[in-house]
Short mmCIF file of C-alpha atoms in Angstrom, two decimals:
data_model
loop_
_atom_site.label_atom_id
_atom_site.label_comp_id
_atom_site.label_asym_id
_atom_site.label_seq_id
_atom_site.Cartn_x
_atom_site.Cartn_y
_atom_site.Cartn_z
CA MET Q 279 6.93 12.77 -2.06
CA GLU Q 280 3.61 13.34 -0.27
CA GLN Q 281 5.22 15.35 2.55
CA GLU Q 282 6.60 17.85 0.02
CA GLN Q 283 3.10 18.74 -1.19
CA ALA Q 284 1.31 21.85 0.02
CA PRO Q 285 -0.68 21.21 3.21
CA ARG Q 286 -4.27 20.13 2.59
CA TRP Q 287 -6.00 21.75 5.54
CA TRP Q 288 -9.50 21.40 4.08
CA ALA Q 289 -8.92 17.66 3.93
CA VAL Q 290 -7.82 17.71 7.58
CA VAL Q 291 -11.00 19.62 8.50
CA ALA Q 292 -13.17 17.12 6.59
CA VAL Q 293 -11.61 14.22 8.50
CA MET Q 294 -12.14 16.08 11.78
CA ILE Q 295 -15.82 16.62 10.98
CA GLY Q 296 -16.12 12.92 10.16
CA ILE Q 297 -14.68 12.01 13.58
CA PHE Q 298 -16.99 14.56 15.20
CA LEU Q 299 -20.10 13.05 13.60
CA LEU Q 300 -19.10 9.45 14.33
CA VAL Q 301 -18.40 10.08 18.01
CA THR Q 302 -21.65 12.05 18.24
CA ALA Q 303 -23.52 9.14 16.66
CA GLU Q 304 -21.92 6.67 19.07
CA GLN Q 305 -22.86 8.64 22.19
CA LEU Q 306 -26.12 10.34 21.14
CA PRO Q 307 -28.40 7.49 22.32
CA ILE Q 308 -27.27 8.19 25.89
CA GLY Q 309 -29.11 11.52 25.78
CA LEU Q 310 -32.14 10.06 23.96
CA LEU Q 311 -32.35 6.79 25.88
CA SER Q 312 -35.58 7.41 27.77
CA GLN Q 313 -37.35 8.78 24.69
CA VAL Q 314 -36.35 5.81 22.51
CA ALA Q 315 -37.25 3.30 25.23
CA LEU Q 316 -40.73 4.79 25.55
CA SER Q 317 -41.24 4.97 21.79
CA MET Q 318 -40.06 1.40 21.17
CA ASP Q 319 -41.70 -0.02 24.30
CA VAL Q 320 -38.46 -1.44 25.71
CA THR Q 321 -36.79 -1.00 29.08
CA PRO Q 322 -33.99 1.57 29.47
CA GLY Q 323 -31.58 -1.31 30.02
CA VAL Q 324 -32.50 -2.86 26.69
CA ALA Q 325 -32.37 0.56 25.01
CA GLY Q 326 -28.77 0.83 26.27
CA LEU Q 327 -27.86 -1.74 23.61
CA MET Q 328 -27.90 1.20 21.19
CA VAL Q 329 -24.57 2.19 22.75
CA THR Q 330 -23.17 -1.28 23.45
CA VAL Q 331 -23.74 -2.72 19.96
CA PRO Q 332 -21.91 -0.09 17.87
CA GLY Q 333 -19.05 -0.02 20.38
CA GLY Q 334 -18.49 -3.76 20.06
CA VAL Q 335 -18.87 -3.71 16.28
CA ALA Q 336 -16.47 -0.77 15.97
CA ALA Q 337 -13.86 -2.61 18.02
CA PHE Q 338 -13.72 -5.48 15.53
CA SER Q 339 -14.28 -3.51 12.34
CA ALA Q 340 -11.29 -1.27 13.12
CA PRO Q 341 -8.63 -3.98 12.59
CA LEU Q 342 -10.59 -6.16 10.15
CA LEU Q 343 -11.86 -3.61 7.61
CA PRO Q 344 -8.39 -2.39 6.55
CA VAL Q 345 -7.49 -6.04 6.01
CA ALA Q 346 -10.68 -6.71 4.03
CA VAL Q 347 -10.32 -3.73 1.68
CA GLY Q 348 -6.67 -4.47 0.91
CA ARG Q 349 -5.30 -1.95 -1.60
CA LEU Q 350 -8.44 0.18 -1.80
CA ASP Q 351 -7.63 3.88 -1.93
CA ARG Q 352 -8.09 5.33 1.57
CA ARG Q 353 -9.91 8.35 0.13
CA ILE Q 354 -12.53 5.94 -1.22
CA MET Q 355 -12.65 4.00 2.05
CA LEU Q 356 -13.20 7.08 4.24
CA THR Q 357 -15.92 8.31 1.89
CA LEU Q 358 -17.61 4.89 1.89
CA MET Q 359 -17.52 4.76 5.69
CA MET Q 360 -19.39 8.07 5.84
CA ILE Q 361 -21.94 6.74 3.33
CA VAL Q 362 -22.44 3.70 5.58
CA MET Q 363 -23.00 6.21 8.39
CA VAL Q 364 -25.65 7.95 6.23
CA ILE Q 365 -27.47 4.65 5.70
CA GLY Q 366 -27.23 3.69 9.37
CA SER Q 367 -28.55 7.07 10.51
CA ALA Q 368 -31.39 7.04 7.97
CA LEU Q 369 -32.45 3.53 8.98
CA SER Q 370 -32.31 4.59 12.64
CA ALA Q 371 -34.60 7.50 11.90
CA VAL Q 372 -37.27 5.36 10.19
CA ALA Q 373 -36.88 2.11 12.18
CA GLY Q 374 -40.27 0.61 12.99
CA SER Q 375 -38.95 -1.87 15.53
CA PHE Q 376 -36.15 -2.01 18.05
CA GLY Q 377 -34.59 -4.91 16.16
CA LEU Q 378 -34.27 -2.80 13.02
CA LEU Q 379 -32.90 0.06 15.10
CA LEU Q 380 -30.15 -2.20 16.47
CA ALA Q 381 -29.39 -3.42 12.94
CA ALA Q 382 -28.95 0.21 11.94
CA ARG Q 383 -26.62 0.72 14.90
CA VAL Q 384 -24.50 -2.16 13.61
CA LEU Q 385 -23.90 -0.11 10.45
CA VAL Q 386 -22.94 2.88 12.60
CA GLY Q 387 -20.42 0.68 14.44
CA ILE Q 388 -18.87 -0.49 11.17
CA SER Q 389 -18.52 3.11 10.08
CA ILE Q 390 -16.94 4.20 13.37
CA GLY Q 391 -14.34 1.43 13.40
CA GLY Q 392 -13.42 1.64 9.72
CA PHE Q 393 -13.15 5.44 9.68
CA TRP Q 394 -11.17 5.68 12.93
CA ALA Q 395 -8.69 3.02 11.82
CA ILE Q 396 -7.69 5.10 8.81
CA ALA Q 397 -8.24 8.68 10.02
CA GLY Q 398 -5.65 8.55 12.77
CA SER Q 399 -2.81 7.60 10.43
CA ILE Q 400 -3.27 9.93 7.45
CA ALA Q 401 -2.21 13.28 8.94
CA PRO Q 402 1.41 12.84 7.74
CA ARG Q 403 0.04 12.31 4.22
CA LEU Q 404 -1.92 15.56 4.20
CA VAL Q 405 0.54 18.10 5.64
CA PRO Q 406 4.33 18.58 5.82
CA SER Q 407 6.14 16.79 8.65
CA ASP Q 408 6.57 19.96 10.74
CA GLN Q 409 2.77 20.48 10.77
CA VAL Q 410 1.67 16.91 11.57
CA ALA Q 411 1.15 17.68 15.27
CA LYS Q 412 -1.16 20.58 14.39
CA ALA Q 413 -3.11 18.43 11.92
CA MET Q 414 -3.55 15.66 14.47
CA THR Q 415 -4.72 18.17 17.07
CA ILE Q 416 -7.41 19.32 14.64
CA ILE Q 417 -8.47 15.78 13.68
CA PHE Q 418 -8.76 14.51 17.25
CA GLY Q 419 -10.37 17.76 18.34
CA GLY Q 420 -13.47 16.22 16.76
CA VAL Q 421 -13.66 13.76 19.67
CA ALA Q 422 -13.87 16.43 22.35
CA ALA Q 423 -16.08 18.66 20.18
CA ALA Q 424 -18.59 15.83 19.91
CA SER Q 425 -18.93 15.77 23.70
CA VAL Q 426 -19.17 19.55 23.98
CA LEU Q 427 -21.40 20.30 20.98
CA GLY Q 428 -22.53 17.20 19.10
CA VAL Q 429 -24.20 15.14 21.80
CA PRO Q 430 -25.83 18.11 23.65
CA LEU Q 431 -27.13 19.64 20.40
CA GLY Q 432 -28.39 16.28 19.15
CA THR Q 433 -30.10 15.65 22.47
CA LEU Q 434 -31.64 19.13 22.41
CA LEU Q 435 -32.92 18.58 18.87
CA GLY Q 436 -34.45 15.27 19.95
CA ASP Q 437 -36.07 16.92 22.96
CA LEU Q 438 -37.52 19.76 20.85
CA SER Q 439 -38.84 17.41 18.17
CA ASN Q 440 -38.23 13.68 18.62
CA TRP Q 441 -35.36 11.21 18.54
CA ARG Q 442 -35.97 10.30 14.88
CA VAL Q 443 -35.27 13.87 13.78
CA ALA Q 444 -31.94 13.81 15.65
CA PHE Q 445 -30.82 10.64 13.87
CA GLY Q 446 -32.05 12.00 10.55
CA ALA Q 447 -30.05 15.19 11.03
CA LEU Q 448 -26.94 13.09 11.65
CA GLY Q 449 -27.57 11.32 8.37
CA GLY Q 450 -27.88 14.59 6.46
CA LEU Q 451 -24.68 16.01 7.93
CA SER Q 452 -22.89 12.73 7.24
CA LEU Q 453 -23.89 12.94 3.57
CA LEU Q 454 -22.44 16.45 3.30
CA THR Q 455 -19.26 15.22 4.99
CA ALA Q 456 -18.96 12.29 2.57
CA ILE Q 457 -19.10 14.76 -0.32
CA ALA Q 458 -16.47 16.96 1.36
CA LEU Q 459 -14.16 13.99 1.92
CA TRP Q 460 -14.42 12.97 -1.72
CA CYS Q 461 -13.79 16.51 -2.96
CA TRP Q 462 -11.03 17.57 -0.56
CA LEU Q 463 -9.00 14.42 0.08
CA PRO Q 464 -6.27 13.58 -2.43
CA PRO Q 465 -5.88 10.02 -3.72
CA LEU Q 466 -4.46 7.98 -0.82
CA PRO Q 467 -3.35 4.55 -2.03
CA PRO Q 468 -2.17 2.41 0.90
CA ARG Q 469 1.58 2.44 1.28
CA GLU Q 470 1.45 -1.16 2.49
CA PRO Q 471 -1.76 -3.23 2.45
CA VAL Q 472 -2.87 -4.21 5.96
CA ARG Q 473 -2.97 -7.98 6.36
CA LEU Q 474 -3.63 -10.12 9.42
CA ARG Q 475 0.06 -11.00 9.45
CA VAL Q 476 0.94 -7.29 9.46
CA LEU Q 477 -1.46 -6.66 12.35
CA ALA Q 478 0.18 -9.40 14.40
CA GLN Q 479 3.65 -8.11 13.56
CA GLN Q 480 2.91 -4.78 15.22
CA PHE Q 481 3.15 -6.44 18.63
CA SER Q 482 6.79 -7.34 17.98
CA ASN Q 483 7.52 -3.64 18.28
CA ARG Q 484 7.92 -2.53 21.88
CA GLY Q 485 6.62 0.96 21.24
CA VAL Q 486 3.37 -0.36 19.79
CA ARG Q 487 2.93 -2.89 22.63
CA VAL Q 488 3.36 -0.18 25.23
CA ALA Q 489 0.95 2.16 23.41
CA VAL Q 490 -1.75 -0.52 23.10
CA LEU Q 491 -1.44 -1.74 26.71
CA THR Q 492 -1.26 1.78 28.12
CA THR Q 493 -4.37 2.74 26.16
CA GLY Q 494 -6.16 -0.30 27.55
CA PHE Q 495 -5.27 0.52 31.16
CA VAL Q 496 -6.12 4.21 30.76
CA VAL Q 497 -9.44 3.78 28.93
CA VAL Q 498 -10.69 0.90 31.10
CA GLY Q 499 -9.69 2.84 34.23
CA HIS Q 500 -11.26 6.06 32.98
CA PHE Q 501 -14.61 4.54 32.03
CA ALA Q 502 -14.76 2.36 35.16
CA ALA Q 503 -15.13 5.67 36.99
CA TYR Q 504 -16.42 8.20 34.45
CA THR Q 505 -19.42 6.06 33.45
CA PHE Q 506 -20.81 6.94 36.89
CA ILE Q 507 -19.88 10.62 36.86
CA SER Q 508 -23.47 11.72 37.42
CA PRO Q 509 -23.88 9.85 40.74
CA ILE Q 510 -20.28 10.76 41.64
CA LEU Q 511 -21.03 14.47 41.31
CA GLN Q 512 -24.32 14.13 43.16
CA ASP Q 513 -23.39 11.72 45.96
CA ILE Q 514 -19.76 12.70 46.59
CA SER Q 515 -19.64 16.38 45.62
CA GLY Q 516 -23.21 17.33 46.52
CA VAL Q 517 -24.02 18.75 43.06
CA ALA Q 518 -27.73 18.99 42.27
CA GLN Q 519 -28.86 16.71 39.44
CA ARG Q 520 -30.09 19.64 37.37
CA HIS Q 521 -26.53 20.99 37.14
CA VAL Q 522 -24.85 17.77 35.99
CA GLY Q 523 -25.55 18.32 32.29
CA SER Q 524 -24.02 21.79 32.22
CA LEU Q 525 -21.00 20.57 34.17
CA LEU Q 526 -20.42 17.85 31.61
CA LEU Q 527 -20.34 20.56 28.94
CA LEU Q 528 -17.54 22.18 30.93
CA TYR Q 529 -15.83 18.79 31.15
CA GLY Q 530 -15.93 18.54 27.36
CA ALA Q 531 -14.64 22.10 26.96
CA ALA Q 532 -11.73 21.24 29.23
CA GLY Q 533 -11.13 18.21 27.01
CA ILE Q 534 -10.79 20.46 23.96
CA MET Q 535 -8.22 22.58 25.79
CA GLY Q 536 -6.35 19.45 26.84
CA ASN Q 537 -6.34 18.21 23.25
CA ILE Q 538 -4.88 21.50 22.00
CA ALA Q 539 -2.19 21.62 24.69
CA ALA Q 540 -1.27 17.97 24.17
CA GLY Q 541 -1.03 18.38 20.41
CA ALA Q 542 1.65 21.04 20.85
CA PHE Q 543 3.50 19.23 23.65
CA ALA Q 544 3.33 15.65 22.31
CA GLY Q 545 4.80 16.70 18.99
CA ARG Q 546 8.03 17.56 20.85
CA HIS Q 547 7.83 15.24 23.85
CA PRO Q 548 5.62 12.19 23.10
CA TYR Q 549 7.08 10.12 25.94
CA ARG Q 550 6.40 12.72 28.62
CA ALA Q 551 2.97 13.45 27.17
CA VAL Q 552 1.91 9.79 27.36
CA LEU Q 553 3.45 9.33 30.81
CA ALA Q 554 1.54 12.35 32.12
CA ILE Q 555 -1.87 10.96 31.14
CA PRO Q 556 -2.19 7.94 33.51
CA SER Q 557 -0.13 9.73 36.17
CA LEU Q 558 -2.39 12.80 36.31
CA LEU Q 559 -5.61 10.81 35.88
CA LEU Q 560 -4.48 8.60 38.77
CA LEU Q 561 -4.10 11.63 41.02
CA VAL Q 562 -7.44 13.15 40.01
CA VAL Q 563 -9.53 9.98 40.25
CA ALA Q 564 -7.93 8.75 43.47
CA ALA Q 565 -8.29 12.15 45.11
CA PHE Q 566 -11.91 12.70 44.08
CA PRO Q 567 -13.58 10.77 46.98
CA LEU Q 568 -11.29 12.58 49.45
CA LEU Q 569 -11.05 16.12 48.08
CA GLY Q 570 -14.09 16.44 45.83
CA VAL Q 571 -16.56 16.43 48.70
CA GLN Q 572 -17.79 19.98 48.03
CA PRO Q 573 -19.38 21.27 44.83
CA THR Q 574 -16.52 23.68 44.14
CA SER Q 575 -13.72 21.15 44.63
CA GLY Q 576 -15.69 18.50 42.76
CA VAL Q 577 -16.09 20.80 39.73
CA LEU Q 578 -12.40 21.73 39.76
CA LEU Q 579 -11.39 18.06 39.80
CA LEU Q 580 -13.89 17.34 37.01
CA MET Q 581 -12.31 20.04 34.82
CA MET Q 582 -8.84 18.59 35.46
CA TRP Q 583 -10.21 15.14 34.61
CA GLY Q 584 -11.60 16.39 31.30
CA ALA Q 585 -8.43 18.23 30.33
CA VAL Q 586 -6.22 15.18 30.95
CA PHE Q 587 -8.45 12.65 29.22
CA GLY Q 588 -8.95 15.03 26.30
CA SER Q 589 -5.23 14.65 25.58
CA VAL Q 590 -5.31 10.85 25.20
CA SER Q 591 -6.01 10.43 21.48
CA VAL Q 592 -3.52 12.93 20.09
CA SER Q 593 -0.75 11.92 22.53
CA ILE Q 594 -1.06 8.17 21.93
CA GLN Q 595 -1.34 8.64 18.15
CA THR Q 596 1.82 10.76 18.15
CA TRP Q 597 3.57 7.91 19.98
CA ILE Q 598 2.26 5.46 17.35
CA LEU Q 599 3.54 7.60 14.48
CA ARG Q 600 6.99 7.61 16.10
CA THR Q 601 7.18 3.85 16.75
CA ALA Q 602 4.91 1.73 14.54
CA PRO Q 603 6.36 -0.22 11.59
CA ASN Q 604 2.98 0.22 9.87
CA THR Q 605 1.06 3.20 11.25
CA GLU Q 606 -2.24 2.22 9.64
CA ALA Q 607 -2.15 -1.29 11.11
CA ALA Q 608 -1.12 0.03 14.52
CA THR Q 609 -3.86 2.66 14.46
CA ALA Q 610 -6.39 -0.06 13.66
CA LEU Q 611 -5.23 -2.01 16.73
CA MET Q 612 -5.49 1.16 18.80
CA ALA Q 613 -9.07 1.70 17.65
CA PHE Q 614 -9.91 -1.89 18.59
CA THR Q 615 -8.36 -1.46 22.03
CA PHE Q 616 -10.06 1.88 22.65
CA ASN Q 617 -13.56 0.72 21.77
CA MET Q 618 -13.30 -2.59 23.62
CA SER Q 619 -11.90 -0.82 26.67
CA ILE Q 620 -14.87 1.55 26.82
CA GLY Q 621 -17.31 -1.33 27.22
CA LEU Q 622 -15.02 -3.28 29.54
CA GLY Q 623 -14.42 -0.28 31.77
CA ALA Q 624 -18.15 0.47 32.10
CA MET Q 625 -18.90 -3.18 32.86
CA LEU Q 626 -16.15 -3.57 35.49
CA GLY Q 627 -17.02 -0.25 37.10
CA GLY Q 628 -20.67 -1.25 37.30
CA ARG Q 629 -19.79 -4.51 39.05
CA VAL Q 630 -17.68 -2.71 41.64
CA VAL Q 631 -20.24 0.04 42.20
CA ASP Q 632 -23.06 -2.49 42.67
CA GLY Q 633 -20.93 -4.64 44.96
CA THR Q 634 -19.26 -1.94 47.04
CA SER Q 635 -19.48 1.84 46.59
CA LEU Q 636 -18.58 4.73 44.32
CA PRO Q 637 -15.35 5.59 46.19
CA ILE Q 638 -14.15 1.97 45.99
CA ALA Q 639 -14.87 1.94 42.25
CA MET Q 640 -12.83 5.13 41.81
CA TRP Q 641 -9.89 3.70 43.75
CA ALA Q 642 -10.09 0.48 41.73
CA ALA Q 643 -10.00 2.58 38.57
CA SER Q 644 -6.95 4.37 40.00
CA GLY Q 645 -5.21 1.01 40.32
CA LEU Q 646 -5.59 0.44 36.58
CA LEU Q 647 -4.29 3.93 35.86
CA MET Q 648 -1.29 3.22 38.08
CA LEU Q 649 -0.50 0.13 36.00
CA GLY Q 650 -0.54 2.31 32.89
CA ALA Q 651 1.83 4.82 34.46
CA LEU Q 652 4.22 2.09 35.64
CA LEU Q 653 4.23 0.51 32.19
CA VAL Q 654 5.33 3.78 30.57
CA LEU Q 655 7.90 4.39 33.32
CA ARG Q 656 9.48 1.01 32.61
CA THR Q 657 9.80 1.93 28.94
CA PRO Q 658 12.89 3.89 27.84
CA ALA Q 659 12.11 7.31 26.40
CA SER Q 660 14.40 6.37 23.51
CA VAL Q 661 11.65 4.06 22.22
CA VAL Q 662 9.93 7.15 20.80
CA GLY Q 663 13.18 8.94 19.99
CA GLU Q 664 13.06 11.17 23.05
CA LYS Q 665 16.04 11.72 25.32
CA SER Q 666 15.64 10.90 29.02
CA ARG Q 667 16.09 13.82 31.35
#
């Protein structure tokens, strides 16, 4: 049995680094947007497609790639996804036109979706059952680490040299990670091939339905507000623009702490961990326009925001492992929902901000978070094998 094998912590670390690089690649254009726009002679709005395109591609590649590869060993698939990332990053670095750059970003999106769909479900195959929570905390720590280290360092490298060097460096690190994945991961044949029928069957399970819908409400609500965190800090909290970047580093650091705390708590109490996420985010986001009107209070609320949202991935994935008939298929659906919700949240938030104001957008986001909390409240804790208190 795979769970009786010795824990493969180097394999867990390799998967974490893969997640770290992919999330960094997805978000890095935000920090290099102006530089790329100037270099490619496009408007900043058009340059923003570098973020939109891979997000949309990742959303669809997450559920479809596991279906397409069938019985392919997941060790091979994860390694191939990192190689696709190498190619996408290299093409980004040498792109002579914006069209080619977007084509390269399509490859990055494929890599993100395919890797994420598999990575979230393999922790139980790498470590004993009593250490799965720790392994998942490490794997999903790559998400928060990308915000704290990856994106700022990539942006700094681009500023010190140029944006092509930043993308090239991502490609080089991705190649090293592909080698590590191949060397450290054991053979991972799929326990059950993911088929379209299997994907659809996941929704017949109440636990999976609740996890997917809650993720949608939480991520759409979060990004409807967080997309505009820079003007929120400046206009509501009175923070000077020059301090926003450093505050976002603190936000990411709080996210890492939230991920660590959630990994320990969700392993024992997945229901309460998932219920806490929309409930606490609701309080923070709704209170921000009322209580975050000074720099100090605004920063404190921002740290709370980061800590709570940093716990999303590991808490929801723990819920999935407890409830899904096919964890790989359910994780693929979760990756689709997460990536689509990012774009939807930013779009809806932008419409509300343009039509009304920042506070109204934050309260609208709070409404979505409330729906997520109510959905979990209406679900018995026994769905995830947890006793109600």
